mmCIF file of C-alpha atoms in Angstrom:
data_model
loop_
_atom_site.group_PDB
_atom_site.id
_atom_site.type_symbol
_atom_site.label_atom_id
_atom_site.label_comp_id
_atom_site.label_asym_id
_atom_site.label_seq_id
_atom_site.Cartn_x
_atom_site.Cartn_y
_atom_site.Cartn_z
ATOM 1 C CA MET A 1 105.701 117.353 70.416
ATOM 2 C CA ILE A 2 109.234 116.746 70.695
ATOM 3 C CA VAL A 3 110.458 114.688 73.516
ATOM 4 C CA ASP A 4 114.429 114.658 74.153
ATOM 5 C CA ASP A 5 116.870 115.634 76.969
ATOM 6 C CA SER A 6 119.090 117.026 74.298
ATOM 7 C CA ASN A 7 118.721 120.817 73.159
ATOM 8 C CA MET A 8 120.642 119.965 70.080
ATOM 9 C CA ILE A 9 118.008 117.296 69.091
ATOM 10 C CA ARG A 10 114.961 119.435 70.001
ATOM 11 C CA SER A 11 116.445 122.282 68.099
ATOM 12 C CA ARG A 12 117.030 120.228 65.149
ATOM 13 C CA ILE A 13 113.747 118.482 64.743
ATOM 14 C CA THR A 14 112.278 121.684 65.456
ATOM 15 C CA ARG A 15 114.010 123.438 62.219
ATOM 16 C CA LEU A 16 113.447 120.422 60.231
ATOM 17 C CA VAL A 17 109.540 120.839 60.890
ATOM 18 C CA GLN A 18 109.592 124.759 60.479
ATOM 19 C CA ASN A 19 111.549 124.541 57.218
ATOM 20 C CA GLY A 20 108.483 122.703 55.901
ATOM 21 C CA MET A 21 110.400 119.478 55.230
ATOM 22 C CA ILE A 22 107.443 117.376 56.957
ATOM 23 C CA GLY A 23 104.206 118.949 55.341
ATOM 24 C CA GLN A 24 101.712 120.723 57.445
ATOM 25 C CA VAL A 25 103.219 119.885 60.804
ATOM 26 C CA HIS A 26 103.801 122.225 63.838
ATOM 27 C CA VAL A 27 105.829 121.830 66.957
ATOM 28 C CA VAL A 28 103.379 122.374 69.680
ATOM 29 C CA ALA A 29 105.660 121.775 72.530
ATOM 30 C CA GLN A 30 109.102 120.432 73.684
ATOM 31 C CA ALA A 31 109.752 118.486 76.537
ATOM 32 C CA ALA A 32 113.146 117.211 78.226
ATOM 33 C CA ASN A 33 111.941 114.069 79.881
ATOM 34 C CA GLY A 34 108.775 111.936 80.258
ATOM 35 C CA VAL A 35 107.450 113.725 83.063
ATOM 36 C CA GLU A 36 107.527 116.959 81.341
ATOM 37 C CA ALA A 37 106.099 115.263 78.220
ATOM 38 C CA LEU A 38 103.089 113.726 79.896
ATOM 39 C CA ALA A 39 102.206 117.399 81.456
ATOM 40 C CA LEU A 40 102.659 119.074 78.124
ATOM 41 C CA ALA A 41 100.616 116.306 76.286
ATOM 42 C CA THR A 42 97.822 116.931 78.651
ATOM 43 C CA ARG A 43 97.783 120.436 77.752
ATOM 44 C CA HIS A 44 98.459 120.609 74.026
ATOM 45 C CA ARG A 45 97.071 117.077 72.617
ATOM 46 C CA PRO A 46 99.862 116.397 70.040
ATOM 47 C CA GLU A 47 98.893 113.994 67.274
ATOM 48 C CA LEU A 48 102.614 113.202 66.504
ATOM 49 C CA VAL A 49 105.494 112.691 69.026
ATOM 50 C CA THR A 50 109.173 112.143 68.509
ATOM 51 C CA MET A 51 110.404 110.212 71.654
ATOM 52 C CA ASP A 52 113.920 109.727 72.945
ATOM 53 C CA LEU A 53 114.355 106.773 75.087
ATOM 54 C CA THR A 54 117.164 107.764 77.666
ATOM 55 C CA MET A 55 116.099 110.561 79.556
ATOM 56 C CA PRO A 56 116.204 111.565 83.206
ATOM 57 C CA GLU A 57 113.204 111.708 85.547
ATOM 58 C CA MET A 58 111.232 109.381 83.434
ATOM 59 C CA ASP A 59 112.602 107.243 80.292
ATOM 60 C CA GLY A 60 110.937 107.023 77.169
ATOM 61 C CA VAL A 61 109.616 103.540 77.373
ATOM 62 C CA GLU A 62 107.782 104.510 80.259
ATOM 63 C CA CYS A 63 106.630 107.598 79.041
ATOM 64 C CA ILE A 64 105.085 105.881 75.700
ATOM 65 C CA THR A 65 103.388 103.611 78.224
ATOM 66 C CA LYS A 66 101.510 106.694 79.949
ATOM 67 C CA LEU A 67 101.216 108.923 76.872
ATOM 68 C CA LEU A 68 99.263 106.175 75.150
ATOM 69 C CA GLN A 69 96.972 105.340 78.312
ATOM 70 C CA MET A 70 96.205 109.148 78.323
ATOM 71 C CA MET A 71 95.794 109.464 74.525
ATOM 72 C CA PRO A 72 95.735 106.093 72.793
ATOM 73 C CA LYS A 73 95.653 107.751 69.027
ATOM 74 C CA THR A 74 98.825 109.626 69.614
ATOM 75 C CA ASN A 75 101.443 108.510 66.831
ATOM 76 C CA ILE A 76 104.939 108.205 68.461
ATOM 77 C CA LEU A 77 108.236 107.907 66.687
ATOM 78 C CA VAL A 78 111.275 106.813 68.616
ATOM 79 C CA VAL A 79 114.218 108.554 67.915
ATOM 80 C CA SER A 80 117.195 106.993 70.163
ATOM 81 C CA ALA A 81 120.578 106.015 70.105
ATOM 82 C CA LEU A 82 119.667 102.365 71.767
ATOM 83 C CA THR A 83 120.413 100.541 68.439
ATOM 84 C CA ASP A 84 119.771 96.894 69.711
ATOM 85 C CA LYS A 85 116.650 95.238 68.566
ATOM 86 C CA ALA A 86 115.364 94.288 71.782
ATOM 87 C CA THR A 87 115.043 98.068 72.589
ATOM 88 C CA ALA A 88 113.214 98.548 69.436
ATOM 89 C CA ILE A 89 110.763 95.789 69.578
ATOM 90 C CA ALA A 90 110.100 96.677 73.519
ATOM 91 C CA ALA A 91 109.305 100.391 72.344
ATOM 92 C CA LEU A 92 107.025 99.145 69.367
ATOM 93 C CA ARG A 93 105.346 96.831 71.603
ATOM 94 C CA GLN A 94 104.606 99.563 74.149
ATOM 95 C CA GLY A 95 102.769 101.428 71.178
ATOM 96 C CA ALA A 96 105.504 103.311 69.318
ATOM 97 C CA ARG A 97 104.752 103.383 65.424
ATOM 98 C CA GLY A 98 108.394 103.670 64.325
ATOM 99 C CA PHE A 99 111.996 104.089 65.238
ATOM 100 C CA VAL A 100 114.799 106.148 63.932
ATOM 101 C CA ASN A 101 118.377 105.443 65.176
ATOM 102 C CA LYS A 102 120.798 108.275 66.098
ATOM 103 C CA PRO A 103 122.764 109.481 64.553
ATOM 104 C CA PHE A 104 120.329 110.333 61.905
ATOM 105 C CA SER A 105 120.336 112.491 58.862
ATOM 106 C CA ASP A 106 117.620 115.216 57.999
ATOM 107 C CA ASP A 107 116.461 112.770 55.216
ATOM 108 C CA GLU A 108 116.053 109.662 57.588
ATOM 109 C CA LEU A 109 114.122 111.585 59.979
ATOM 110 C CA ARG A 110 111.969 113.277 57.288
ATOM 111 C CA MET A 111 111.200 110.161 55.645
ATOM 112 C CA ALA A 112 110.158 108.349 58.958
ATOM 113 C CA LEU A 113 108.042 111.198 59.867
ATOM 114 C CA LEU A 114 106.215 111.372 56.671
ATOM 115 C CA GLU A 115 105.647 107.602 56.477
ATOM 116 C CA LEU A 116 104.142 107.664 59.945
ATOM 117 C CA MET A 117 101.902 110.496 58.695
ATOM 118 C CA ASP A 118 100.717 108.712 55.700
ATOM 119 C CA ALA A 119 100.163 105.479 57.651
ATOM 120 C CA THR A 120 97.705 107.252 60.203
ATOM 121 C CA MET B 1 135.620 91.878 85.180
ATOM 122 C CA ASN B 2 136.897 91.163 81.731
ATOM 123 C CA ALA B 3 138.564 93.499 79.349
ATOM 124 C CA LEU B 4 137.070 94.046 76.016
ATOM 125 C CA ASN B 5 138.635 92.630 72.988
ATOM 126 C CA ASP B 6 139.902 94.414 70.168
ATOM 127 C CA GLU B 7 136.835 93.928 67.938
ATOM 128 C CA GLU B 8 134.578 95.339 70.866
ATOM 129 C CA LEU B 9 136.967 98.211 71.037
ATOM 130 C CA LYS B 10 136.834 98.794 67.234
ATOM 131 C CA LEU B 11 132.972 99.037 67.448
ATOM 132 C CA PHE B 12 133.464 102.537 69.018
ATOM 133 C CA VAL B 13 135.896 103.570 66.226
ATOM 134 C CA ASP B 14 133.221 102.681 63.678
ATOM 135 C CA SER B 15 130.597 104.247 65.755
ATOM 136 C CA VAL B 16 132.489 107.733 65.973
ATOM 137 C CA ARG B 17 133.387 107.399 62.374
ATOM 138 C CA ASN B 18 129.818 106.982 61.700
ATOM 139 C CA TYR B 19 128.518 109.801 63.764
ATOM 140 C CA PHE B 20 130.507 112.651 62.060
ATOM 141 C CA LYS B 21 129.817 110.990 58.534
ATOM 142 C CA VAL B 22 125.919 111.053 59.146
ATOM 143 C CA THR B 23 125.516 114.281 61.149
ATOM 144 C CA THR B 24 128.052 116.575 58.901
ATOM 145 C CA GLY B 25 128.497 114.465 55.808
ATOM 146 C CA GLN B 26 132.390 114.465 56.214
ATOM 147 C CA ASP B 27 134.288 111.583 57.392
ATOM 148 C CA PRO B 28 137.021 112.076 60.383
ATOM 149 C CA LYS B 29 140.327 111.012 60.062
ATOM 150 C CA ILE B 30 141.083 108.630 63.172
ATOM 151 C CA THR B 31 144.647 109.521 63.863
ATOM 152 C CA SER B 32 145.381 106.995 66.773
ATOM 153 C CA ALA B 33 143.865 104.272 68.888
ATOM 154 C CA TYR B 34 145.772 103.125 71.710
ATOM 155 C CA LEU B 35 145.687 101.691 75.322
ATOM 156 C CA ALA B 36 146.635 104.907 77.358
ATOM 157 C CA THR B 37 149.017 104.452 80.204
ATOM 158 C CA GLU B 38 148.073 107.469 82.233
ATOM 159 C CA ALA B 39 145.131 109.647 82.607
ATOM 160 C CA VAL B 40 144.139 110.939 79.214
ATOM 161 C CA GLU B 41 144.183 114.749 78.791
ATOM 162 C CA GLY B 42 141.059 116.003 76.970
ATOM 163 C CA TYR B 43 139.658 119.352 75.528
ATOM 164 C CA GLU B 44 137.342 121.906 77.158
ATOM 165 C CA PHE B 45 134.048 120.132 76.507
ATOM 166 C CA ASN B 46 133.303 116.851 77.772
ATOM 167 C CA GLY B 47 130.453 114.181 77.816
ATOM 168 C CA ILE B 48 130.615 111.165 80.031
ATOM 169 C CA VAL B 49 128.242 108.167 79.813
ATOM 170 C CA SER B 50 128.305 105.391 82.450
ATOM 171 C CA PHE B 51 127.805 101.633 81.784
ATOM 172 C CA SER B 52 126.209 99.486 84.021
ATOM 173 C CA GLY B 53 124.356 95.939 84.243
ATOM 174 C CA SER B 54 126.534 93.514 82.092
ATOM 175 C CA TYR B 55 129.074 95.964 81.539
ATOM 176 C CA SER B 56 130.843 98.620 83.748
ATOM 177 C CA GLY B 57 132.804 101.760 83.218
ATOM 178 C CA GLN B 58 132.286 104.884 81.098
ATOM 179 C CA VAL B 59 132.671 106.402 77.655
ATOM 180 C CA MET B 60 134.161 109.947 77.419
ATOM 181 C CA VAL B 61 133.856 112.230 74.483
ATOM 182 C CA SER B 62 135.897 115.223 74.773
ATOM 183 C CA MET B 63 136.140 118.105 72.251
ATOM 184 C CA PRO B 64 137.335 121.767 71.661
ATOM 185 C CA ALA B 65 134.689 124.421 71.409
ATOM 186 C CA GLN B 66 135.370 125.071 67.656
ATOM 187 C CA LEU B 67 134.504 121.605 66.657
ATOM 188 C CA LEU B 68 131.397 121.595 68.520
ATOM 189 C CA ARG B 69 130.664 124.992 67.073
ATOM 190 C CA GLU B 70 131.162 123.848 63.461
ATOM 191 C CA VAL B 71 129.184 120.795 63.989
ATOM 192 C CA LEU B 72 126.185 122.613 65.367
ATOM 193 C CA VAL B 73 126.482 125.226 62.279
ATOM 194 C CA LEU B 74 126.365 122.262 59.825
ATOM 195 C CA GLN B 75 123.050 121.166 61.568
ATOM 196 C CA GLY B 76 121.535 124.845 61.025
ATOM 197 C CA GLU B 77 121.830 125.530 64.827
ATOM 198 C CA THR B 78 122.602 129.218 65.542
ATOM 199 C CA ASP B 79 122.968 129.138 69.456
ATOM 200 C CA LEU B 80 126.322 128.386 69.906
ATOM 201 C CA SER B 81 126.545 129.282 73.639
ATOM 202 C CA ASP B 82 128.747 127.253 75.927
ATOM 203 C CA THR B 83 125.505 125.758 77.454
ATOM 204 C CA HIS B 84 124.559 124.528 74.027
ATOM 205 C CA LEU B 85 128.023 123.108 73.155
ATOM 206 C CA LEU B 86 128.006 121.322 76.590
ATOM 207 C CA ASP B 87 124.665 119.710 75.529
ATOM 208 C CA ALA B 88 126.021 118.648 72.252
ATOM 209 C CA VAL B 89 128.926 116.883 73.359
ATOM 210 C CA GLY B 90 126.674 115.092 75.967
ATOM 211 C CA GLU B 91 124.680 113.973 73.240
ATOM 212 C CA ILE B 92 127.528 112.588 71.176
ATOM 213 C CA ALA B 93 128.380 110.671 74.148
ATOM 214 C CA ASN B 94 125.012 109.314 74.509
ATOM 215 C CA THR B 95 124.930 108.483 71.078
ATOM 216 C CA LEU B 96 128.181 106.565 70.673
ATOM 217 C CA ALA B 97 127.210 104.955 74.081
ATOM 218 C CA GLY B 98 123.690 103.892 72.962
ATOM 219 C CA ASN B 99 124.967 102.701 69.679
ATOM 220 C CA ALA B 100 127.090 100.009 71.617
ATOM 221 C CA ARG B 101 124.053 98.123 72.439
ATOM 222 C CA LYS B 102 123.476 96.882 69.004
ATOM 223 C CA ASN B 103 126.628 94.615 69.729
ATOM 224 C CA PHE B 104 126.724 94.606 73.320
ATOM 225 C CA GLY B 105 122.768 93.789 73.837
ATOM 226 C CA PRO B 106 119.924 95.149 75.957
ATOM 227 C CA THR B 107 121.455 94.184 79.081
ATOM 228 C CA LEU B 108 124.121 97.020 78.481
ATOM 229 C CA GLY B 109 122.696 99.886 81.135
ATOM 230 C CA ILE B 110 123.382 103.395 79.938
ATOM 231 C CA SER B 111 123.233 106.378 82.113
ATOM 232 C CA VAL B 112 121.985 109.811 80.881
ATOM 233 C CA PRO B 113 125.249 111.885 79.991
ATOM 234 C CA ILE B 114 127.213 113.820 82.374
ATOM 235 C CA LYS B 115 128.632 117.135 80.730
ATOM 236 C CA LEU B 116 131.502 118.889 82.226
ATOM 237 C CA MET B 117 133.394 121.991 80.874
ATOM 238 C CA GLY B 118 137.316 122.238 81.412
ATOM 239 C CA ALA B 119 140.275 120.512 80.135
ATOM 240 C CA THR B 120 140.527 118.049 82.698
ATOM 241 C CA GLY B 121 142.041 114.470 82.189
ATOM 242 C CA VAL B 122 139.989 111.075 82.530
ATOM 243 C CA THR B 123 141.365 108.418 84.741
ATOM 244 C CA ALA B 124 140.607 104.892 83.862
ATOM 245 C CA ARG B 125 138.014 103.342 86.518
ATOM 246 C CA VAL B 126 137.766 99.878 85.591
ATOM 247 C CA ARG B 127 140.589 99.153 82.866
ATOM 248 C CA GLN B 128 144.488 99.712 83.883
ATOM 249 C CA ARG B 129 144.558 101.130 80.495
ATOM 250 C CA PRO B 130 141.584 102.867 78.789
ATOM 251 C CA TYR B 131 141.251 102.899 75.354
ATOM 252 C CA ALA B 132 141.835 106.204 73.672
ATOM 253 C CA ILE B 133 140.810 107.061 70.293
ATOM 254 C CA THR B 134 142.063 110.486 68.562
ATOM 255 C CA LEU B 135 140.733 111.755 65.484
ATOM 256 C CA ARG B 136 140.517 114.909 63.491
ATOM 257 C CA TRP B 137 137.591 116.283 61.826
ATOM 258 C CA GLY B 138 139.202 118.527 59.297
ATOM 259 C CA PRO B 139 141.689 120.536 61.157
ATOM 260 C CA LEU B 140 140.047 120.054 64.621
ATOM 261 C CA PRO B 141 141.066 117.468 67.182
ATOM 262 C CA ALA B 142 138.870 115.120 69.287
ATOM 263 C CA LEU B 143 139.129 112.345 71.746
ATOM 264 C CA VAL B 144 137.093 109.430 72.875
ATOM 265 C CA CYS B 145 138.097 107.481 75.729
ATOM 266 C CA VAL B 146 136.748 104.282 76.366
ATOM 267 C CA ASP B 147 137.017 102.803 79.801
ATOM 268 C CA VAL B 148 134.537 99.831 79.789
ATOM 269 C CA ALA B 149 134.804 96.213 81.062
ATOM 270 C CA ARG B 150 132.351 93.095 80.840
ATOM 271 C CA ASN B 151 131.289 92.080 84.144
ATOM 272 C CA ALA B 152 132.077 88.499 84.564
#
């Protein structure tokens, strides 16, 4: 599942997945904020989530916390423009498994997702 | 409020340069970086992110449609509608503002982007003279306006 308030980023990650660059992964849902993400996660039970942090309605850190309360085994990769270390550490402490900074290249995202999948 | 110093302002120049390099593989040419004296004239697609917390103000990214179309095409995007161009300029503004936290720290609050269509100027809110960065990516121009001050 892809969670990001930007259409551009959701489309880009979707294309990367559909091109087969991330192995046998399918996009089951896309959400533009944390509230949507929680509703869609209940329905689709995603194994892997890319999560933006700065979003309207509910931000990424709160969404990570609530999502993992519902589905503790979900693997979450934060994809965010917030590049300070404190934010990365806060996201990891909430249960995210990795962090990719925006802007990112296709290769950077692909490697981060593959590493996350290998580790689980 | 305290004005940002030259080093802090230069962070935004570096951030703009990095954005284009990473997402398009092509460096932009920074054509000028100056303290504007009047309202800064932009292009038709504008993304604005407001700062709060330890800083006040906003960062505006302003780009013509053609530049945004080409950036999206390079990323494999086929939807080049105005809605998508607006989303793209908002995301670019969000990225530049978010990257500032690396140096400004986590007490810098960042809003979700406001996206505006129409070549309107931006008037400084917190600085007497906003910092304007003009660039060209290939033949296409763009503008980043930094109107940010540190809260005392």
